[in-house]
Structure formats: structure tokens, C-alpha cells
PDB file of C-alpha atoms in Angstrom:
ATOM      1  CA  MET A  11    -158.272  22.950  53.303  1.00 84.00           C
ATOM      2  CA  GLY A  12    -158.804  25.068  56.415  1.00 94.00           C
ATOM      3  CA  GLN A  13    -161.637  24.868  58.894  1.00 97.00           C
ATOM      4  CA  VAL A  14    -164.180  27.361  60.190  1.00 97.00           C
ATOM      5  CA  VAL A  15    -164.215  26.948  63.973  1.00 97.00           C
ATOM      6  CA  SER A  16    -165.547  28.584  67.127  1.00 95.00           C
ATOM      7  CA  GLN A  17    -163.358  30.718  69.355  1.00 93.00           C
ATOM      8  CA  SER A  18    -163.440  28.121  72.157  1.00 93.00           C
ATOM      9  CA  GLU A  19    -162.482  25.300  69.784  1.00 95.00           C
ATOM     10  CA  LEU A  20    -159.552  27.302  68.465  1.00 94.00           C
ATOM     11  CA  ILE A  21    -158.314  28.191  71.943  1.00 93.00           C
ATOM     12  CA  SER A  22    -158.470  24.515  72.958  1.00 94.00           C
ATOM     13  CA  HIS A  23    -156.163  23.667  70.024  1.00 94.00           C
ATOM     14  CA  ARG A  24    -153.677  26.375  71.020  1.00 94.00           C
ATOM     15  CA  GLY A  25    -152.189  24.301  73.859  1.00 91.00           C
ATOM     16  CA  GLU A  26    -151.562  21.366  71.490  1.00 95.00           C
ATOM     17  CA  TRP A  27    -149.809  23.615  68.981  1.00 96.00           C
ATOM     18  CA  LYS A  28    -147.649  25.191  71.669  1.00 92.00           C
ATOM     19  CA  ARG A  29    -146.576  21.771  72.993  1.00 94.00           C
ATOM     20  CA  ALA A  30    -145.749  20.694  69.419  1.00 97.00           C
ATOM     21  CA  GLY A  31    -143.620  23.821  68.940  1.00 96.00           C
ATOM     22  CA  LYS A  32    -145.815  25.175  66.158  1.00 97.00           C
ATOM     23  CA  GLY A  33    -145.852  28.926  65.638  1.00 97.00           C
ATOM     24  CA  VAL A  34    -149.332  30.425  65.378  1.00 97.00           C
ATOM     25  CA  VAL A  35    -149.841  33.449  63.146  1.00 98.00           C
ATOM     26  CA  CYS A  36    -153.050  35.428  63.384  1.00 96.00           C
ATOM     27  CA  ALA A  37    -154.429  37.819  60.764  1.00 96.00           C
ATOM     28  CA  SER A  38    -157.661  39.704  61.264  1.00 91.00           C
ATOM     29  CA  GLY A  39    -159.858  41.796  59.034  1.00 90.00           C
ATOM     30  CA  CYS A  40    -163.056  42.174  57.080  1.00 91.00           C
ATOM     31  CA  PHE A  41    -162.075  40.242  53.921  1.00 95.00           C
ATOM     32  CA  ASP A  42    -165.198  41.382  52.070  1.00 92.00           C
ATOM     33  CA  LEU A  43    -164.949  40.824  48.284  1.00 91.00           C
ATOM     34  CA  LEU A  44    -161.749  38.805  48.347  1.00 94.00           C
ATOM     35  CA  HIS A  45    -159.126  40.151  45.929  1.00 94.00           C
ATOM     36  CA  PRO A  46    -155.429  39.524  45.085  1.00 95.00           C
ATOM     37  CA  GLY A  47    -154.304  41.916  47.840  1.00 94.00           C
ATOM     38  CA  HIS A  48    -156.007  39.705  50.432  1.00 95.00           C
ATOM     39  CA  ILE A  49    -154.458  36.552  48.964  1.00 96.00           C
ATOM     40  CA  ARG A  50    -150.935  38.035  48.977  1.00 96.00           C
ATOM     41  CA  PHE A  51    -151.420  39.321  52.529  1.00 96.00           C
ATOM     42  CA  LEU A  52    -152.424  35.840  53.759  1.00 97.00           C
ATOM     43  CA  GLU A  53    -149.623  34.111  51.850  1.00 97.00           C
ATOM     44  CA  HIS A  54    -147.127  36.497  53.442  1.00 97.00           C
ATOM     45  CA  ALA A  55    -148.719  35.903  56.859  1.00 97.00           C
ATOM     46  CA  ILE A  56    -148.340  32.099  56.755  1.00 98.00           C
ATOM     47  CA  SER A  57    -144.661  32.505  55.888  1.00 97.00           C
ATOM     48  CA  LEU A  58    -144.214  33.880  59.433  1.00 98.00           C
ATOM     49  CA  GLY A  59    -145.253  30.673  61.212  1.00 98.00           C
ATOM     50  CA  ASP A  60    -146.724  27.193  60.966  1.00 98.00           C
ATOM     51  CA  ILE A  61    -150.457  27.719  61.487  1.00 98.00           C
ATOM     52  CA  LEU A  62    -152.465  30.631  60.095  1.00 98.00           C
ATOM     53  CA  VAL A  63    -155.601  31.664  61.959  1.00 98.00           C
ATOM     54  CA  VAL A  64    -157.762  34.257  60.202  1.00 97.00           C
ATOM     55  CA  VAL A  65    -160.076  36.223  62.468  1.00 96.00           C
ATOM     56  CA  ILE A  66    -162.880  37.856  60.497  1.00 95.00           C
ATOM     57  CA  GLU A  67    -164.849  40.902  61.509  1.00 92.00           C
ATOM     58  CA  ASN A  68    -168.536  40.143  62.042  1.00 91.00           C
ATOM     59  CA  ASP A  69    -171.221  41.789  59.919  1.00 92.00           C
ATOM     60  CA  ALA A  70    -172.499  44.128  62.656  1.00 90.00           C
ATOM     61  CA  ALA A  71    -168.994  45.448  63.391  1.00 86.00           C
ATOM     62  CA  ILE A  72    -168.400  46.164  59.696  1.00 88.00           C
ATOM     63  CA  ARG A  73    -171.699  48.024  59.403  1.00 88.00           C
ATOM     64  CA  ALA A  74    -170.932  50.074  62.526  1.00 85.00           C
ATOM     65  CA  ARG A  75    -167.417  50.957  61.342  1.00 79.00           C
ATOM     66  CA  LEU A  76    -168.584  51.961  57.870  1.00 79.00           C
ATOM     67  CA  ALA A  77    -171.551  53.921  59.238  1.00 79.00           C
ATOM     68  CA  SER A  78    -168.984  56.225  60.818  1.00 72.00           C
ATOM     69  CA  GLY A  79    -167.850  57.068  57.255  1.00 64.00           C
ATOM     70  CA  ASN A  80    -164.587  55.135  57.512  1.00 55.00           C
ATOM     71  CA  GLY A  81    -163.759  53.406  54.218  1.00 53.00           C
ATOM     72  CA  SER A  82    -166.973  53.374  52.212  1.00 53.00           C
ATOM     73  CA  PRO A  83    -167.241  55.059  48.802  1.00 53.00           C
ATOM     74  CA  ARG A  84    -170.190  57.343  48.033  1.00 60.00           C
ATOM     75  CA  ASN A  85    -173.308  55.609  46.739  1.00 65.00           C
ATOM     76  CA  SER A  86    -171.819  52.225  47.567  1.00 71.00           C
ATOM     77  CA  PRO A  87    -173.976  49.231  48.470  1.00 79.00           C
ATOM     78  CA  ALA A  88    -174.461  48.248  52.103  1.00 84.00           C
ATOM     79  CA  ARG A  89    -171.519  46.353  53.508  1.00 87.00           C
ATOM     80  CA  PRO A  90    -170.524  43.744  54.060  1.00 92.00           C
ATOM     81  CA  ILE A  91    -171.490  42.526  50.648  1.00 93.00           C
ATOM     82  CA  THR A  92    -170.542  38.971  51.537  1.00 95.00           C
ATOM     83  CA  PRO A  93    -171.976  37.742  54.883  1.00 96.00           C
ATOM     84  CA  ALA A  94    -169.533  36.523  57.554  1.00 96.00           C
ATOM     85  CA  ARG A  95    -170.373  32.825  57.127  1.00 96.00           C
ATOM     86  CA  GLU A  96    -169.631  32.994  53.411  1.00 97.00           C
ATOM     87  CA  ARG A  97    -166.432  35.010  53.936  1.00 97.00           C
ATOM     88  CA  ALA A  98    -165.295  32.406  56.468  1.00 97.00           C
ATOM     89  CA  GLU A  99    -165.987  29.525  54.068  1.00 97.00           C
ATOM     90  CA  ILE A 100    -164.139  31.246  51.207  1.00 97.00           C
ATOM     91  CA  LEU A 101    -161.111  32.017  53.390  1.00 98.00           C
ATOM     92  CA  ALA A 102    -160.990  28.466  54.773  1.00 98.00           C
ATOM     93  CA  ALA A 103    -160.720  27.159  51.196  1.00 97.00           C
ATOM     94  CA  LEU A 104    -157.437  29.024  50.617  1.00 97.00           C
ATOM     95  CA  ALA A 105    -154.245  26.970  50.804  1.00 97.00           C
ATOM     96  CA  ALA A 106    -152.541  29.464  53.151  1.00 97.00           C
ATOM     97  CA  VAL A 107    -155.343  29.393  55.751  1.00 98.00           C
ATOM     98  CA  ASP A 108    -155.620  26.734  58.458  1.00 98.00           C
ATOM     99  CA  TYR A 109    -158.452  28.109  60.612  1.00 98.00           C
ATOM    100  CA  VAL A 110    -161.056  30.858  60.356  1.00 98.00           C
ATOM    101  CA  VAL A 111    -162.968  32.259  63.303  1.00 97.00           C
ATOM    102  CA  GLU A 112    -165.427  35.153  63.569  1.00 95.00           C
ATOM    103  CA  PHE A 113    -165.015  37.678  66.367  1.00 89.00           C
ATOM    104  CA  GLU A 114    -167.783  39.547  68.127  1.00 80.00           C
ATOM    105  CA  GLY A 115    -167.581  43.218  68.983  1.00 76.00           C
ATOM    106  CA  ALA A 116    -165.597  46.102  67.551  1.00 77.00           C
ATOM    107  CA  SER A 117    -162.170  44.485  67.988  1.00 82.00           C
ATOM    108  CA  PRO A 118    -160.637  40.998  68.160  1.00 87.00           C
ATOM    109  CA  ARG A 119    -158.649  42.133  71.236  1.00 87.00           C
ATOM    110  CA  GLU A 120    -160.325  39.900  73.854  1.00 88.00           C
ATOM    111  CA  PHE A 121    -160.098  36.831  71.654  1.00 91.00           C
ATOM    112  CA  LEU A 122    -156.429  37.516  70.840  1.00 92.00           C
ATOM    113  CA  MET A 123    -155.650  38.015  74.541  1.00 91.00           C
ATOM    114  CA  ARG A 124    -157.002  34.485  75.152  1.00 92.00           C
ATOM    115  CA  LEU A 125    -155.404  32.874  72.086  1.00 94.00           C
ATOM    116  CA  VAL A 126    -152.009  34.603  72.473  1.00 94.00           C
ATOM    117  CA  PRO A 127    -150.676  33.852  68.973  1.00 96.00           C
ATOM    118  CA  ASP A 128    -146.939  33.999  68.364  1.00 97.00           C
ATOM    119  CA  VAL A 129    -147.343  36.555  65.568  1.00 97.00           C
ATOM    120  CA  ILE A 130    -150.144  38.990  64.801  1.00 95.00           C
ATOM    121  CA  VAL A 131    -150.055  40.389  61.288  1.00 94.00           C
ATOM    122  CA  ILE A 132    -151.553  43.763  60.560  1.00 89.00           C
ATOM    123  CA  GLY A 133    -152.232  44.912  57.031  1.00 82.00           C
ATOM    124  CA  GLY A 134    -151.525  48.415  55.854  1.00 68.00           C
ATOM    125  CA  SER A 135    -149.436  51.136  57.393  1.00 55.00           C
ATOM    126  CA  ALA A 136    -149.143  51.891  61.081  1.00 54.00           C
ATOM    127  CA  SER A 137    -152.467  53.023  62.474  1.00 54.00           C
ATOM    128  CA  SER A 138    -152.847  56.410  64.091  1.00 50.00           C
ATOM    129  CA  ASP A 139    -155.659  54.989  66.250  1.00 56.00           C
ATOM    130  CA  PRO A 140    -154.485  55.209  69.908  1.00 58.00           C
ATOM    131  CA  ALA A 141    -156.658  52.202  70.870  1.00 63.00           C
ATOM    132  CA  ALA A 142    -154.965  50.051  68.204  1.00 66.00           C
ATOM    133  CA  HIS A 143    -151.527  51.064  69.532  1.00 67.00           C
ATOM    134  CA  ARG A 144    -152.621  50.234  73.092  1.00 76.00           C
ATOM    135  CA  GLU A 145    -153.963  46.817  72.007  1.00 80.00           C
ATOM    136  CA  ALA A 146    -150.729  46.050  70.134  1.00 80.00           C
ATOM    137  CA  GLY A 147    -148.724  46.982  73.237  1.00 84.00           C
ATOM    138  CA  GLU A 148    -150.858  44.713  75.434  1.00 87.00           C
ATOM    139  CA  LEU A 149    -150.373  41.799  73.043  1.00 88.00           C
ATOM    140  CA  GLU A 150    -146.620  42.417  72.764  1.00 90.00           C
ATOM    141  CA  ALA A 151    -146.440  42.348  76.580  1.00 90.00           C
ATOM    142  CA  LEU A 152    -147.933  38.833  76.429  1.00 89.00           C
ATOM    143  CA  GLY A 153    -145.179  37.760  74.021  1.00 91.00           C
ATOM    144  CA  CYS A 154    -146.924  38.283  70.672  1.00 94.00           C
ATOM    145  CA  LYS A 155    -144.802  39.642  67.862  1.00 96.00           C
ATOM    146  CA  ILE A 156    -146.563  42.306  65.755  1.00 94.00           C
ATOM    147  CA  ALA A 157    -145.755  42.178  62.021  1.00 94.00           C
ATOM    148  CA  ARG A 158    -146.983  44.848  59.617  1.00 91.00           C
ATOM    149  CA  ILE A 159    -147.544  43.799  56.018  1.00 92.00           C
ATOM    150  CA  PRO A 160    -147.863  46.714  53.603  1.00 90.00           C
ATOM    151  CA  PRO A 161    -150.930  46.791  51.363  1.00 88.00           C
ATOM    152  CA  GLU A 162    -150.662  45.589  47.798  1.00 88.00           C
ATOM    153  CA  PRO A 163    -150.734  48.658  45.551  1.00 90.00           C
ATOM    154  CA  GLY A 164    -153.882  48.907  43.464  1.00 89.00           C
ATOM    155  CA  PHE A 165    -155.952  46.401  45.442  1.00 91.00           C
ATOM    156  CA  SER A 166    -158.681  47.187  47.950  1.00 89.00           C
ATOM    157  CA  THR A 167    -162.301  46.244  48.457  1.00 88.00           C
ATOM    158  CA  THR A 168    -163.225  49.926  48.311  1.00 86.00           C
ATOM    159  CA  ARG A 169    -161.503  50.259  44.936  1.00 89.00           C
ATOM    160  CA  LEU A 170    -163.217  47.099  43.688  1.00 89.00           C
ATOM    161  CA  ILE A 171    -166.628  48.518  44.669  1.00 88.00           C
ATOM    162  CA  GLU A 172    -165.773  51.805  42.940  1.00 89.00           C
ATOM    163  CA  ARG A 173    -164.914  49.895  39.742  1.00 89.00           C
ATOM    164  CA  ILE A 174    -168.222  48.028  39.902  1.00 86.00           C
ATOM    165  CA  LEU A 175    -170.118  51.290  40.404  1.00 87.00           C
ATOM    166  CA  GLU A 176    -168.316  52.817  37.412  1.00 88.00           C
ATOM    167  CA  LEU A 177    -169.531  49.914  35.268  1.00 87.00           C
ATOM    168  CA  ARG A 178    -173.104  50.631  36.336  1.00 78.00           C
ATOM    169  CA  ALA A 179    -172.836  54.356  35.436  1.00 66.00           C
TER     170      ALA A 179
END
């Protein structure tokens, strides 16, 4: 079973893992209403290294992102539905996950620049967001490999919320 840890605790472990030759894979996201697409994404991610660190988006960042109208269905409940502490605990219980950490702010960039994982996995297709491309370039310059894992067809938290809302109609 994985552990929920602080950013500083995780970074202190990084040196040990590097000396032991263990490859660190990092996946970040919201992970609200865990579904089979999330599980498959994380199982694919751990196949790319030895230790899987999952960096979850904090509640305030999710609310800010969704307030901009990005990814929330009409008439949907406030998100996140599952608070960060609970999402972290659920993710840590998955066999594929070794560590879970919550990041502050709109992006995990600063944390990732300090952790410098061997592989950073990104779900979905290539982003058209220039800031995301810039961040990926910065991390690649530090020696991080960027791996894109395509989304699982038919699975998304947004779709799950839509199905729940349809049941209520």
C-alpha cells in the first residue's frame, strides 16, 4: 500500500531512490471520482519505472480551473466532489501507487522541478496550452522524459457526473 506524504518528505526520498538506481515516474491530476480510466492510466504509468508518485491537484486549484468553464458539465455539482485528503487516501490504496502528494497552486511545476522524476506521464492528447508545453520543455531540459498516455475511451469524471445527473432527471 502506498503512502500519502508531504512534498519535502518525498523530495528527501528522491536521493535514496536515485542512489539505488530506481526510476521514479510521476503522474499528476485531479483524480476526482476515481474510475477505470484512472486505474488503467496509473497501471500504465508504473510500467515505465520502479516508483510511482501521484501528484494530486488541490481543491482550490480544481475549483479555479473549473470556474473558468474548463471541463464541467452544465448543472453539475461543485467540484471537487471528493476532497483532496480523501482522493489521496484512495489513490494510496491502489497497488500501482507508491506515494501520493498534494501540490499547491495552479500547476505542479515547481514541485516537479525540485523532485526531477525520471518520467512524467501526462494523460490525454497533447495540450495546446503554451504554458504546459513550456513546462514540459523545462522538465525535459532537466532530464525528465515526458510520456503521454492516451485516455481510455468512454471514461472520464465529467462523463460519470453526466451519467449521475441523468439518473436524477
